mmCIF file with all atom_site columns, C-alpha atoms in Angstrom:
data_model
loop_
_atom_site.group_PDB
_atom_site.id
_atom_site.type_symbol
_atom_site.label_atom_id
_atom_site.label_alt_id
_atom_site.label_comp_id
_atom_site.label_asym_id
_atom_site.label_entity_id
_atom_site.label_seq_id
_atom_site.pdbx_PDB_ins_code
_atom_site.Cartn_x
_atom_site.Cartn_y
_atom_site.Cartn_z
_atom_site.occupancy
_atom_site.B_iso_or_equiv
_atom_site.pdbx_formal_charge
_atom_site.auth_seq_id
_atom_site.auth_comp_id
_atom_site.auth_asym_id
_atom_site.auth_atom_id
_atom_site.pdbx_PDB_model_num
ATOM 1   C CA . MET J 1 1   ? 81.421  177.138 87.686  1.00 85.00 ? 1   MET J CA 1
ATOM 2   C CA . LEU J 1 2   ? 77.889  175.573 87.470  1.00 84.00 ? 2   LEU J CA 1
ATOM 3   C CA . THR J 1 3   ? 79.369  172.201 88.654  1.00 83.00 ? 3   THR J CA 1
ATOM 4   C CA . LYS J 1 4   ? 80.817  173.813 91.835  1.00 87.00 ? 4   LYS J CA 1
ATOM 5   C CA . ILE J 1 5   ? 77.303  175.293 92.536  1.00 88.00 ? 5   ILE J CA 1
ATOM 6   C CA . GLY J 1 6   ? 75.863  171.832 92.093  1.00 87.00 ? 6   GLY J CA 1
ATOM 7   C CA . THR J 1 7   ? 78.500  170.300 94.377  1.00 88.00 ? 7   THR J CA 1
ATOM 8   C CA . VAL J 1 8   ? 77.727  172.791 97.099  1.00 88.00 ? 8   VAL J CA 1
ATOM 9   C CA . LEU J 1 9   ? 74.100  172.150 96.714  1.00 87.00 ? 9   LEU J CA 1
ATOM 10  C CA . ALA J 1 10  ? 74.510  168.417 96.789  1.00 91.00 ? 10  ALA J CA 1
ATOM 11  C CA . VAL J 1 11  ? 76.493  168.661 99.942  1.00 92.00 ? 11  VAL J CA 1
ATOM 12  C CA . ILE J 1 12  ? 73.819  170.994 101.718 1.00 94.00 ? 12  ILE J CA 1
ATOM 13  C CA . GLY J 1 13  ? 71.203  168.687 100.442 1.00 92.00 ? 13  GLY J CA 1
ATOM 14  C CA . ALA J 1 14  ? 73.045  165.749 101.890 1.00 95.00 ? 14  ALA J CA 1
ATOM 15  C CA . LEU J 1 15  ? 73.438  167.527 105.329 1.00 95.00 ? 15  LEU J CA 1
ATOM 16  C CA . PHE J 1 16  ? 69.830  168.451 105.274 1.00 94.00 ? 16  PHE J CA 1
ATOM 17  C CA . ILE J 1 17  ? 68.339  165.242 104.362 1.00 94.00 ? 17  ILE J CA 1
ATOM 18  C CA . GLY J 1 18  ? 70.663  163.572 107.159 1.00 95.00 ? 18  GLY J CA 1
ATOM 19  C CA . TYR J 1 19  ? 69.391  165.949 109.537 1.00 93.00 ? 19  TYR J CA 1
ATOM 20  C CA . VAL J 1 20  ? 65.821  165.102 108.703 1.00 92.00 ? 20  VAL J CA 1
ATOM 21  C CA . GLY J 1 21  ? 66.693  161.428 109.070 1.00 93.00 ? 21  GLY J CA 1
ATOM 22  C CA . VAL J 1 22  ? 68.148  161.871 112.470 1.00 95.00 ? 22  VAL J CA 1
ATOM 23  C CA . SER J 1 23  ? 65.081  164.005 113.544 1.00 92.00 ? 23  SER J CA 1
ATOM 24  C CA . TYR J 1 24  ? 62.780  161.100 112.322 1.00 89.00 ? 24  TYR J CA 1
ATOM 25  C CA . LEU J 1 25  ? 64.899  158.618 114.397 1.00 91.00 ? 25  LEU J CA 1
ATOM 26  C CA . LEU J 1 26  ? 65.023  160.921 117.603 1.00 92.00 ? 26  LEU J CA 1
ATOM 27  C CA . ALA J 1 27  ? 61.596  162.464 117.592 1.00 87.00 ? 27  ALA J CA 1
ATOM 28  C CA . PRO J 1 28  ? 59.422  160.689 114.886 1.00 84.00 ? 28  PRO J CA 1
ATOM 29  C CA . GLN J 1 29  ? 55.935  161.755 116.385 1.00 81.00 ? 29  GLN J CA 1
ATOM 30  C CA . SER J 1 30  ? 56.904  165.548 115.988 1.00 81.00 ? 30  SER J CA 1
ATOM 31  C CA . MET J 1 31  ? 58.310  165.011 112.566 1.00 85.00 ? 31  MET J CA 1
ATOM 32  C CA . ALA J 1 32  ? 55.565  162.886 110.979 1.00 81.00 ? 32  ALA J CA 1
ATOM 33  C CA . PRO J 1 33  ? 52.909  165.562 110.670 1.00 82.00 ? 33  PRO J CA 1
ATOM 34  C CA . ASN J 1 34  ? 55.232  167.569 108.491 1.00 82.00 ? 34  ASN J CA 1
ATOM 35  C CA . PHE J 1 35  ? 55.371  164.681 105.964 1.00 86.00 ? 35  PHE J CA 1
ATOM 36  C CA . GLY J 1 36  ? 51.965  165.683 104.543 1.00 83.00 ? 36  GLY J CA 1
ATOM 37  C CA . LEU J 1 37  ? 49.865  162.476 105.291 1.00 80.00 ? 37  LEU J CA 1
ATOM 38  C CA . PRO J 1 38  ? 46.426  162.762 107.056 1.00 75.00 ? 38  PRO J CA 1
ATOM 39  C CA . SER J 1 39  ? 47.574  160.203 109.400 1.00 75.00 ? 39  SER J CA 1
ATOM 40  C CA . TRP J 1 40  ? 50.815  158.479 110.512 1.00 74.00 ? 40  TRP J CA 1
ATOM 41  C CA . PRO J 1 41  ? 51.641  155.184 112.133 1.00 74.00 ? 41  PRO J CA 1
ATOM 42  C CA . ARG J 1 42  ? 51.211  154.868 115.848 1.00 76.00 ? 42  ARG J CA 1
ATOM 43  C CA . GLY J 1 43  ? 51.882  152.151 118.328 1.00 77.00 ? 43  GLY J CA 1
ATOM 44  C CA . GLU J 1 44  ? 53.440  149.085 116.973 1.00 76.00 ? 44  GLU J CA 1
ATOM 45  C CA . GLY J 1 45  ? 53.290  150.635 113.431 1.00 76.00 ? 45  GLY J CA 1
ATOM 46  C CA . ALA J 1 46  ? 55.422  153.857 114.707 1.00 77.00 ? 46  ALA J CA 1
ATOM 47  C CA . GLY J 1 47  ? 58.512  151.852 113.657 1.00 81.00 ? 47  GLY J CA 1
ATOM 48  C CA . PHE J 1 48  ? 57.843  152.748 109.907 1.00 84.00 ? 48  PHE J CA 1
ATOM 49  C CA . LEU J 1 49  ? 58.791  156.299 111.029 1.00 84.00 ? 49  LEU J CA 1
ATOM 50  C CA . ALA J 1 50  ? 62.117  155.074 111.821 1.00 86.00 ? 50  ALA J CA 1
ATOM 51  C CA . VAL J 1 51  ? 62.450  153.490 108.246 1.00 90.00 ? 51  VAL J CA 1
ATOM 52  C CA . LYS J 1 52  ? 62.003  156.970 106.801 1.00 89.00 ? 52  LYS J CA 1
ATOM 53  C CA . GLY J 1 53  ? 64.650  158.382 109.196 1.00 91.00 ? 53  GLY J CA 1
ATOM 54  C CA . ILE J 1 54  ? 67.104  155.555 108.115 1.00 94.00 ? 54  ILE J CA 1
ATOM 55  C CA . ARG J 1 55  ? 66.166  156.120 104.491 1.00 94.00 ? 55  ARG J CA 1
ATOM 56  C CA . ASP J 1 56  ? 66.994  159.810 104.700 1.00 94.00 ? 56  ASP J CA 1
ATOM 57  C CA . VAL J 1 57  ? 70.192  159.397 106.703 1.00 96.00 ? 57  VAL J CA 1
ATOM 58  C CA . VAL J 1 58  ? 71.382  156.639 104.282 1.00 96.00 ? 58  VAL J CA 1
ATOM 59  C CA . SER J 1 59  ? 70.604  159.010 101.261 1.00 96.00 ? 59  SER J CA 1
ATOM 60  C CA . GLY J 1 60  ? 72.597  161.918 102.837 1.00 96.00 ? 60  GLY J CA 1
ATOM 61  C CA . LEU J 1 61  ? 75.668  159.492 103.330 1.00 97.00 ? 61  LEU J CA 1
ATOM 62  C CA . VAL J 1 62  ? 75.623  158.129 99.859  1.00 96.00 ? 62  VAL J CA 1
ATOM 63  C CA . ILE J 1 63  ? 75.607  161.660 98.540  1.00 95.00 ? 63  ILE J CA 1
ATOM 64  C CA . LEU J 1 64  ? 78.391  162.715 100.705 1.00 95.00 ? 64  LEU J CA 1
ATOM 65  C CA . ALA J 1 65  ? 80.466  159.540 99.902  1.00 95.00 ? 65  ALA J CA 1
ATOM 66  C CA . ILE J 1 66  ? 80.049  160.123 96.167  1.00 95.00 ? 66  ILE J CA 1
ATOM 67  C CA . ALA J 1 67  ? 80.938  163.917 96.580  1.00 94.00 ? 67  ALA J CA 1
ATOM 68  C CA . LEU J 1 68  ? 84.274  162.831 98.402  1.00 94.00 ? 68  LEU J CA 1
ATOM 69  C CA . THR J 1 69  ? 85.304  160.932 95.412  1.00 92.00 ? 69  THR J CA 1
ATOM 70  C CA . GLY J 1 70  ? 85.335  164.134 93.503  1.00 88.00 ? 70  GLY J CA 1
ATOM 71  C CA . ASN J 1 71  ? 83.459  162.452 90.470  1.00 89.00 ? 71  ASN J CA 1
ATOM 72  C CA . ARG J 1 72  ? 80.842  165.066 89.650  1.00 92.00 ? 72  ARG J CA 1
ATOM 73  C CA . ARG J 1 73  ? 79.200  163.303 86.832  1.00 92.00 ? 73  ARG J CA 1
ATOM 74  C CA . VAL J 1 74  ? 78.590  160.212 89.083  1.00 93.00 ? 74  VAL J CA 1
ATOM 75  C CA . LEU J 1 75  ? 77.378  162.727 91.684  1.00 94.00 ? 75  LEU J CA 1
ATOM 76  C CA . GLY J 1 76  ? 74.974  164.170 89.111  1.00 94.00 ? 76  GLY J CA 1
ATOM 77  C CA . TRP J 1 77  ? 73.649  160.931 87.944  1.00 95.00 ? 77  TRP J CA 1
ATOM 78  C CA . ALA J 1 78  ? 73.180  159.814 91.601  1.00 96.00 ? 78  ALA J CA 1
ATOM 79  C CA . MET J 1 79  ? 71.285  163.157 92.309  1.00 95.00 ? 79  MET J CA 1
ATOM 80  C CA . LEU J 1 80  ? 69.022  162.525 89.498  1.00 96.00 ? 80  LEU J CA 1
ATOM 81  C CA . ALA J 1 81  ? 68.312  159.064 90.745  1.00 97.00 ? 81  ALA J CA 1
ATOM 82  C CA . ILE J 1 82  ? 67.788  160.231 94.265  1.00 96.00 ? 82  ILE J CA 1
ATOM 83  C CA . ALA J 1 83  ? 65.150  162.950 92.943  1.00 97.00 ? 83  ALA J CA 1
ATOM 84  C CA . LEU J 1 84  ? 62.752  159.873 92.647  1.00 97.00 ? 84  LEU J CA 1
ATOM 85  C CA . THR J 1 85  ? 62.552  159.540 96.361  1.00 95.00 ? 85  THR J CA 1
ATOM 86  C CA . PRO J 1 86  ? 60.921  163.065 96.783  1.00 96.00 ? 86  PRO J CA 1
ATOM 87  C CA . ILE J 1 87  ? 58.825  162.398 93.683  1.00 97.00 ? 87  ILE J CA 1
ATOM 88  C CA . GLY J 1 88  ? 57.512  159.137 95.247  1.00 95.00 ? 88  GLY J CA 1
ATOM 89  C CA . ASP J 1 89  ? 56.821  160.956 98.685  1.00 93.00 ? 89  ASP J CA 1
ATOM 90  C CA . MET J 1 90  ? 55.002  163.447 96.724  1.00 95.00 ? 90  MET J CA 1
ATOM 91  C CA . LEU J 1 91  ? 52.662  161.034 94.911  1.00 96.00 ? 91  LEU J CA 1
ATOM 92  C CA . LEU J 1 92  ? 52.264  158.954 98.181  1.00 92.00 ? 92  LEU J CA 1
ATOM 93  C CA . VAL J 1 93  ? 50.998  162.249 99.961  1.00 92.00 ? 93  VAL J CA 1
ATOM 94  C CA . LEU J 1 94  ? 48.906  163.273 96.994  1.00 94.00 ? 94  LEU J CA 1
ATOM 95  C CA . PHE J 1 95  ? 47.273  159.714 96.355  1.00 93.00 ? 95  PHE J CA 1
ATOM 96  C CA . SER J 1 96  ? 46.732  159.064 100.149 1.00 89.00 ? 96  SER J CA 1
ATOM 97  C CA . GLY J 1 97  ? 44.617  162.079 100.821 1.00 89.00 ? 97  GLY J CA 1
ATOM 98  C CA . GLY J 1 98  ? 47.492  164.103 102.306 1.00 89.00 ? 98  GLY J CA 1
ATOM 99  C CA . THR J 1 99  ? 47.951  167.971 101.928 1.00 89.00 ? 99  THR J CA 1
ATOM 100 C CA . PRO J 1 100 ? 48.615  169.031 98.468  1.00 93.00 ? 100 PRO J CA 1
ATOM 101 C CA . ALA J 1 101 ? 50.482  172.033 99.635  1.00 93.00 ? 101 ALA J CA 1
ATOM 102 C CA . ILE J 1 102 ? 53.093  169.881 101.404 1.00 92.00 ? 102 ILE J CA 1
ATOM 103 C CA . ALA J 1 103 ? 53.024  167.333 98.757  1.00 94.00 ? 103 ALA J CA 1
ATOM 104 C CA . PHE J 1 104 ? 54.047  170.034 96.022  1.00 96.00 ? 104 PHE J CA 1
ATOM 105 C CA . GLY J 1 105 ? 55.637  172.569 98.447  1.00 95.00 ? 105 GLY J CA 1
ATOM 106 C CA . VAL J 1 106 ? 57.881  170.266 100.226 1.00 93.00 ? 106 VAL J CA 1
ATOM 107 C CA . HIS J 1 107 ? 58.349  167.192 98.298  1.00 95.00 ? 107 HIS J CA 1
ATOM 108 C CA . GLY J 1 108 ? 57.843  168.515 94.807  1.00 96.00 ? 108 GLY J CA 1
ATOM 109 C CA . ALA J 1 109 ? 60.269  171.441 95.495  1.00 96.00 ? 109 ALA J CA 1
ATOM 110 C CA . THR J 1 110 ? 62.770  168.948 97.003  1.00 95.00 ? 110 THR J CA 1
ATOM 111 C CA . ALA J 1 111 ? 62.482  166.876 93.772  1.00 97.00 ? 111 ALA J CA 1
ATOM 112 C CA . ALA J 1 112 ? 62.998  169.989 91.701  1.00 97.00 ? 112 ALA J CA 1
ATOM 113 C CA . LEU J 1 113 ? 65.894  171.160 93.659  1.00 96.00 ? 113 LEU J CA 1
ATOM 114 C CA . VAL J 1 114 ? 67.777  167.712 93.749  1.00 96.00 ? 114 VAL J CA 1
ATOM 115 C CA . ALA J 1 115 ? 67.038  167.325 89.844  1.00 97.00 ? 115 ALA J CA 1
ATOM 116 C CA . LEU J 1 116 ? 68.486  170.796 89.387  1.00 95.00 ? 116 LEU J CA 1
ATOM 117 C CA . THR J 1 117 ? 71.416  169.969 91.375  1.00 94.00 ? 117 THR J CA 1
ATOM 118 C CA . GLY J 1 118 ? 72.022  166.877 89.157  1.00 94.00 ? 118 GLY J CA 1
ATOM 119 C CA . GLY J 1 119 ? 71.695  168.953 86.008  1.00 94.00 ? 119 GLY J CA 1
ATOM 120 C CA . LEU J 1 120 ? 74.251  171.188 87.223  1.00 92.00 ? 120 LEU J CA 1
ATOM 121 C CA . LEU J 1 121 ? 76.764  168.669 88.073  1.00 93.00 ? 121 LEU J CA 1
ATOM 122 C CA . LEU J 1 122 ? 76.272  167.091 84.674  1.00 93.00 ? 122 LEU J CA 1
ATOM 123 C CA . SER J 1 123 ? 76.518  170.416 82.791  1.00 91.00 ? 123 SER J CA 1
ATOM 124 C CA . GLY J 1 124 ? 80.303  170.539 83.125  1.00 77.00 ? 124 GLY J CA 1
ATOM 125 C CA . PRO J 1 125 ? 82.528  169.248 80.379  1.00 74.00 ? 125 PRO J CA 1
ATOM 126 C CA . ARG J 1 126 ? 82.942  165.305 79.907  1.00 77.00 ? 126 ARG J CA 1
ATOM 127 C CA . PRO J 1 127 ? 86.290  164.031 81.008  1.00 70.00 ? 127 PRO J CA 1
ATOM 128 C CA . LYS J 1 128 ? 88.304  162.502 78.333  1.00 70.00 ? 128 LYS J CA 1
ATOM 129 C CA . PRO J 1 129 ? 87.976  158.507 78.563  1.00 67.00 ? 129 PRO J CA 1
ATOM 130 C CA . ALA J 1 130 ? 90.795  156.967 80.213  1.00 62.00 ? 130 ALA J CA 1
ATOM 131 C CA . THR J 1 131 ? 93.059  154.821 78.306  1.00 61.00 ? 131 THR J CA 1
ATOM 132 C CA . SER J 1 132 ? 92.882  151.195 79.355  1.00 60.00 ? 132 SER J CA 1
ATOM 133 C CA . PHE J 1 133 ? 95.774  148.839 79.248  1.00 61.00 ? 133 PHE J CA 1
ATOM 134 C CA . THR J 1 134 ? 94.996  145.154 79.407  1.00 63.00 ? 134 THR J CA 1
ATOM 135 C CA . THR J 1 135 ? 97.288  142.379 79.929  1.00 62.00 ? 135 THR J CA 1
ATOM 136 C CA . PRO J 1 136 ? 96.078  139.093 78.392  1.00 61.00 ? 136 PRO J CA 1
ATOM 137 C CA . LEU J 1 137 ? 95.503  136.335 80.640  1.00 61.00 ? 137 LEU J CA 1
ATOM 138 C CA . VAL J 1 138 ? 97.208  133.672 78.373  1.00 63.00 ? 138 VAL J CA 1
ATOM 139 C CA . SER J 1 139 ? 100.156 134.271 76.148  1.00 55.00 ? 139 SER J CA 1
#
């Protein structure tokens, strides 16, 4: 049951972060203030907002691709690794003089939810190891 909840949360999270990424690609100046930094790139530097958009779209696609394989343990480990992204974002906002409320309320909460999702996915029973059959290369 917990792994099913984890799977649903992972898919919802993947769709949400994909939406955020597309929003950064299509309307970066309207999205940038929501990140929590005191300022954001403008002019030639504004291309860095697209980097965030691409990163978020790819994160969502990776989660969906792993979810489609049906391997919940791999998805759980991937979610735990992916939780490092919002942790990094939170620290970036905090150390750059950004808004602590957004750092903790958006990025910190996201990291906690992603890590919780990974934990739920890993809470299920471990599958039995597959028996491997090997064929010698030389007889």
